[in-house]
Amino acid sequence: MRHKMFTVLITELCDSSDEIQIAALVDADGSVLAGAGLTGLNEEQFGAMVSSPMALGALTASNSSAGALEYLLLEGADAHLVLVGTGEDKVLAVRTA
């Protein structure tokens, strides 16, 4: 039931803007719980690539006395990827054009 709700919310997020190409909710283990726009991507690989930098960023922030990690922004030549921790050991990943 909860995963279905996540899927509806993620789909609505993607539909809310032409700039959002991918949105996914990923757990700390890298499993994609809900996603939209993932067609043609390896979901397992995408989930792992989302959860790994968040875990590393949280550890780096903690060890450098920067406080709790709020988000990571990856800027590529063609797109941006924003990773936001939800506070429940989950990450919201959004790729924009």
Coordinates of N, CA and C in Angstrom, one line a residue:
M1 N 0.8 -1.2 0.0 CA 0.0 0.0 0.0 C 0.9 1.3 0.0
R2 N 1.9 1.3 0.9 CA 2.7 2.5 1.0 C 3.5 2.7 -0.3
H3 N 4.0 1.6 -0.9 CA 4.8 1.7 -2.1 C 3.9 2.2 -3.3
K4 N 2.7 1.9 -3.3 CA 1.8 2.4 -4.3 C 1.6 3.9 -4.1
M5 N 1.5 4.3 -2.9 CA 1.4 5.8 -2.6 C 2.6 6.5 -3.1
F6 N 3.8 5.9 -2.8 CA 5.0 6.5 -3.3 C 5.1 6.6 -4.8
T7 N 4.6 5.6 -5.5 CA 4.6 5.6 -6.9 C 3.7 6.7 -7.5
V8 N 2.6 6.9 -6.9 CA 1.6 7.9 -7.3 C 2.3 9.3 -7.1
L9 N 2.9 9.5 -6.0 CA 3.5 10.8 -5.7 C 4.7 11.1 -6.6
I10 N 5.5 10.1 -6.8 CA 6.7 10.2 -7.7 C 6.2 10.6 -9.1
T11 N 5.2 9.9 -9.6 CA 4.6 10.1 -10.9 C 4.1 11.5 -11.0
E12 N 3.4 12.0 -10.0 CA 2.9 13.4 -10.0 C 4.0 14.4 -10.0
L13 N 5.1 14.1 -9.3 CA 6.2 15.0 -9.3 C 6.8 15.1 -10.7
C14 N 7.0 14.0 -11.4 CA 7.5 14.0 -12.8 C 6.6 14.8 -13.7
D15 N 5.3 14.6 -13.5 CA 4.3 15.2 -14.4 C 4.1 16.7 -14.1
S16 N 4.6 17.1 -13.0 CA 4.5 18.5 -12.6 C 5.4 19.5 -13.3
S17 N 6.4 19.0 -14.0 CA 7.4 19.9 -14.7 C 8.0 19.1 -15.8
D18 N 8.1 19.8 -17.0 CA 8.8 19.3 -18.1 C 10.3 19.1 -17.9
E19 N 10.8 19.8 -16.9 CA 12.3 19.8 -16.6 C 12.6 18.5 -15.9
I20 N 11.7 17.9 -15.2 CA 12.0 16.7 -14.4 C 11.9 15.5 -15.3
Q21 N 13.1 14.8 -15.5 CA 13.2 13.7 -16.4 C 13.0 12.3 -15.6
I22 N 13.6 12.3 -14.4 CA 13.6 11.1 -13.6 C 13.3 11.5 -12.2
A23 N 12.5 10.7 -11.5 CA 12.4 10.8 -10.1 C 12.2 9.4 -9.5
A24 N 12.9 9.2 -8.4 CA 12.9 7.9 -7.7 C 13.1 8.0 -6.2
L25 N 12.4 7.1 -5.5 CA 12.6 7.0 -4.1 C 13.4 5.7 -3.9
V26 N 14.6 5.8 -3.3 CA 15.5 4.7 -3.1 C 15.8 4.5 -1.6
D27 N 15.8 3.3 -1.2 CA 16.1 3.0 0.2 C 17.7 2.9 0.4
A28 N 18.1 2.9 1.7 CA 19.5 2.9 2.0 C 20.3 1.7 1.4
D29 N 19.6 0.6 1.1 CA 20.2 -0.5 0.4 C 20.4 -0.4 -1.1
G30 N 19.8 0.7 -1.6 CA 19.9 0.9 -3.1 C 18.7 0.4 -3.8
S31 N 17.7 -0.1 -3.2 CA 16.5 -0.6 -3.9 C 15.6 0.5 -4.2
V32 N 15.1 0.5 -5.5 CA 14.2 1.6 -6.0 C 12.8 1.2 -5.5
L33 N 12.2 2.0 -4.6 CA 10.9 1.7 -4.0 C 9.8 2.2 -4.9
A34 N 10.1 3.3 -5.6 CA 9.1 3.9 -6.6 C 9.9 4.8 -7.5
G35 N 9.5 4.8 -8.8 CA 10.2 5.6 -9.7 C 9.4 6.0 -10.9
A36 N 9.8 7.0 -11.6 CA 9.2 7.4 -12.9 C 10.3 7.9 -13.8
G37 N 10.2 7.6 -15.1 CA 11.2 8.0 -16.0 C 12.4 7.1 -16.1
L38 N 12.3 6.0 -15.4 CA 13.5 5.1 -15.4 C 13.5 4.1 -16.6
T39 N 12.7 4.3 -17.5 CA 12.7 3.4 -18.7 C 14.0 3.4 -19.4
G40 N 14.6 2.2 -19.6 CA 15.8 2.1 -20.3 C 17.0 2.1 -19.3
L41 N 16.8 2.4 -18.0 CA 17.9 2.4 -17.0 C 17.8 1.1 -16.3
N42 N 19.0 0.7 -15.8 CA 19.1 -0.5 -14.9 C 18.7 0.0 -13.5
E43 N 17.5 -0.3 -13.0 CA 17.1 0.2 -11.7 C 18.0 -0.2 -10.6
E44 N 18.5 -1.4 -10.6 CA 19.4 -1.8 -9.5 C 20.7 -0.9 -9.5
Q45 N 21.2 -0.7 -10.6 CA 22.4 0.1 -10.8 C 22.1 1.6 -10.4
F46 N 21.0 2.1 -10.9 CA 20.6 3.5 -10.5 C 20.4 3.6 -9.0
G47 N 19.7 2.7 -8.4 CA 19.5 2.7 -6.9 C 20.8 2.7 -6.2
A48 N 21.8 1.9 -6.6 CA 23.1 1.8 -5.9 C 23.8 3.1 -6.1
M49 N 23.7 3.7 -7.3 CA 24.5 4.9 -7.6 C 23.9 6.1 -6.8
V50 N 22.6 6.0 -6.4 CA 22.0 7.1 -5.6 C 22.3 6.9 -4.2
S51 N 22.2 5.7 -3.7 CA 22.4 5.5 -2.2 C 23.8 5.6 -1.8
S52 N 24.8 5.2 -2.6 CA 26.2 5.3 -2.3 C 26.7 6.7 -2.0
P53 N 26.5 7.7 -2.9 CA 27.0 9.0 -2.6 C 26.3 9.6 -1.4
M54 N 25.0 9.3 -1.2 CA 24.3 9.9 0.0 C 25.0 9.4 1.3
A55 N 25.3 8.1 1.3 CA 25.9 7.5 2.5 C 27.3 8.1 2.7
L56 N 28.0 8.2 1.7 CA 29.4 8.8 1.8 C 29.3 10.2 2.2
G57 N 28.4 11.0 1.6 CA 28.2 12.4 1.9 C 27.8 12.6 3.4
A58 N 26.9 11.7 3.9 CA 26.5 11.8 5.3 C 27.7 11.6 6.2
L59 N 28.5 10.6 5.9 CA 29.6 10.2 6.7 C 30.6 11.4 6.7
T60 N 30.9 11.9 5.5 CA 31.8 13.0 5.3 C 31.3 14.3 6.1
A61 N 30.1 14.6 6.0 CA 29.5 15.7 6.7 C 29.6 15.5 8.2
S62 N 29.3 14.3 8.7 CA 29.4 14.0 10.1 C 30.9 14.1 10.6
N63 N 31.8 13.5 9.9 CA 33.2 13.5 10.3 C 33.9 14.8 10.2
S64 N 33.3 15.7 9.4 CA 34.0 17.0 9.3 C 33.2 18.1 10.1
S65 N 32.3 17.6 11.0 CA 31.5 18.5 11.8 C 30.7 19.5 11.1
A66 N 30.2 19.1 9.9 CA 29.4 20.0 9.1 C 27.9 19.8 9.4
G67 N 27.6 18.9 10.3 CA 26.2 18.7 10.6 C 25.6 17.7 9.7
A68 N 24.3 17.5 9.8 CA 23.6 16.5 9.0 C 23.5 16.9 7.6
L69 N 23.7 15.9 6.7 CA 23.7 16.2 5.3 C 22.2 16.4 4.9
E70 N 22.0 17.5 4.1 CA 20.6 17.8 3.7 C 20.4 17.3 2.3
Y71 N 21.3 17.6 1.4 CA 21.2 17.1 0.0 C 22.5 17.1 -0.7
L72 N 22.5 16.4 -1.9 CA 23.7 16.5 -2.8 C 23.2 16.9 -4.1
L73 N 24.0 17.8 -4.8 CA 23.7 18.2 -6.1 C 24.8 17.9 -7.0
L74 N 24.5 17.1 -8.0 CA 25.5 16.7 -9.0 C 25.1 17.4 -10.3
E75 N 26.1 18.2 -10.8 CA 25.8 19.0 -12.0 C 26.6 18.4 -13.2
G76 N 25.9 17.9 -14.1 CA 26.5 17.4 -15.3 C 26.4 18.3 -16.5
A77 N 27.0 18.1 -17.6 CA 26.9 19.0 -18.8 C 25.5 19.0 -19.3
D78 N 24.8 17.9 -19.2 CA 23.5 17.8 -19.8 C 22.3 17.8 -18.8
A79 N 22.6 17.5 -17.6 CA 21.5 17.4 -16.6 C 22.0 17.6 -15.2
H80 N 21.1 17.8 -14.2 CA 21.4 17.9 -12.8 C 20.7 16.7 -12.1
L81 N 21.4 16.2 -11.1 CA 20.8 15.2 -10.3 C 20.8 15.7 -8.8
V82 N 19.6 15.8 -8.2 CA 19.5 16.3 -6.8 C 19.1 15.0 -6.0
L83 N 19.9 14.8 -4.9 CA 19.6 13.7 -4.0 C 19.3 14.3 -2.7
V84 N 18.1 14.0 -2.2 CA 17.6 14.5 -0.9 C 17.3 13.4 0.1
G85 N 17.9 13.4 1.2 CA 17.6 12.4 2.3 C 16.2 12.7 2.8
T86 N 15.4 11.7 3.0 CA 14.0 11.9 3.5 C 14.0 11.8 5.1
G87 N 15.1 11.4 5.7 CA 15.0 11.3 7.2 C 14.6 9.9 7.6
E88 N 14.2 9.1 6.7 CA 13.7 7.7 6.9 C 14.6 6.7 6.3
D89 N 15.9 7.0 6.1 CA 16.8 6.1 5.4 C 16.4 5.8 4.0
K90 N 15.8 6.9 3.4 CA 15.4 6.8 2.0 C 16.0 8.1 1.3
V91 N 16.1 8.0 0.0 CA 16.6 9.1 -0.8 C 15.7 9.4 -1.9
L92 N 15.3 10.7 -2.1 CA 14.6 11.1 -3.2 C 15.6 11.6 -4.3
A93 N 15.6 11.0 -5.4 CA 16.5 11.4 -6.5 C 15.7 12.0 -7.6
V94 N 16.1 13.2 -8.1 CA 15.4 13.9 -9.2 C 16.5 14.3 -10.2
R95 N 16.3 13.9 -11.4 CA 17.2 14.4 -12.5 C 16.4 15.4 -13.3
T96 N 17.0 16.5 -13.6 CA 16.4 17.6 -14.3 C 17.2 17.9 -15.6
A97 N 16.6 18.5 -16.6 CA 17.3 18.8 -17.8 C 18.1 20.1 -17.6

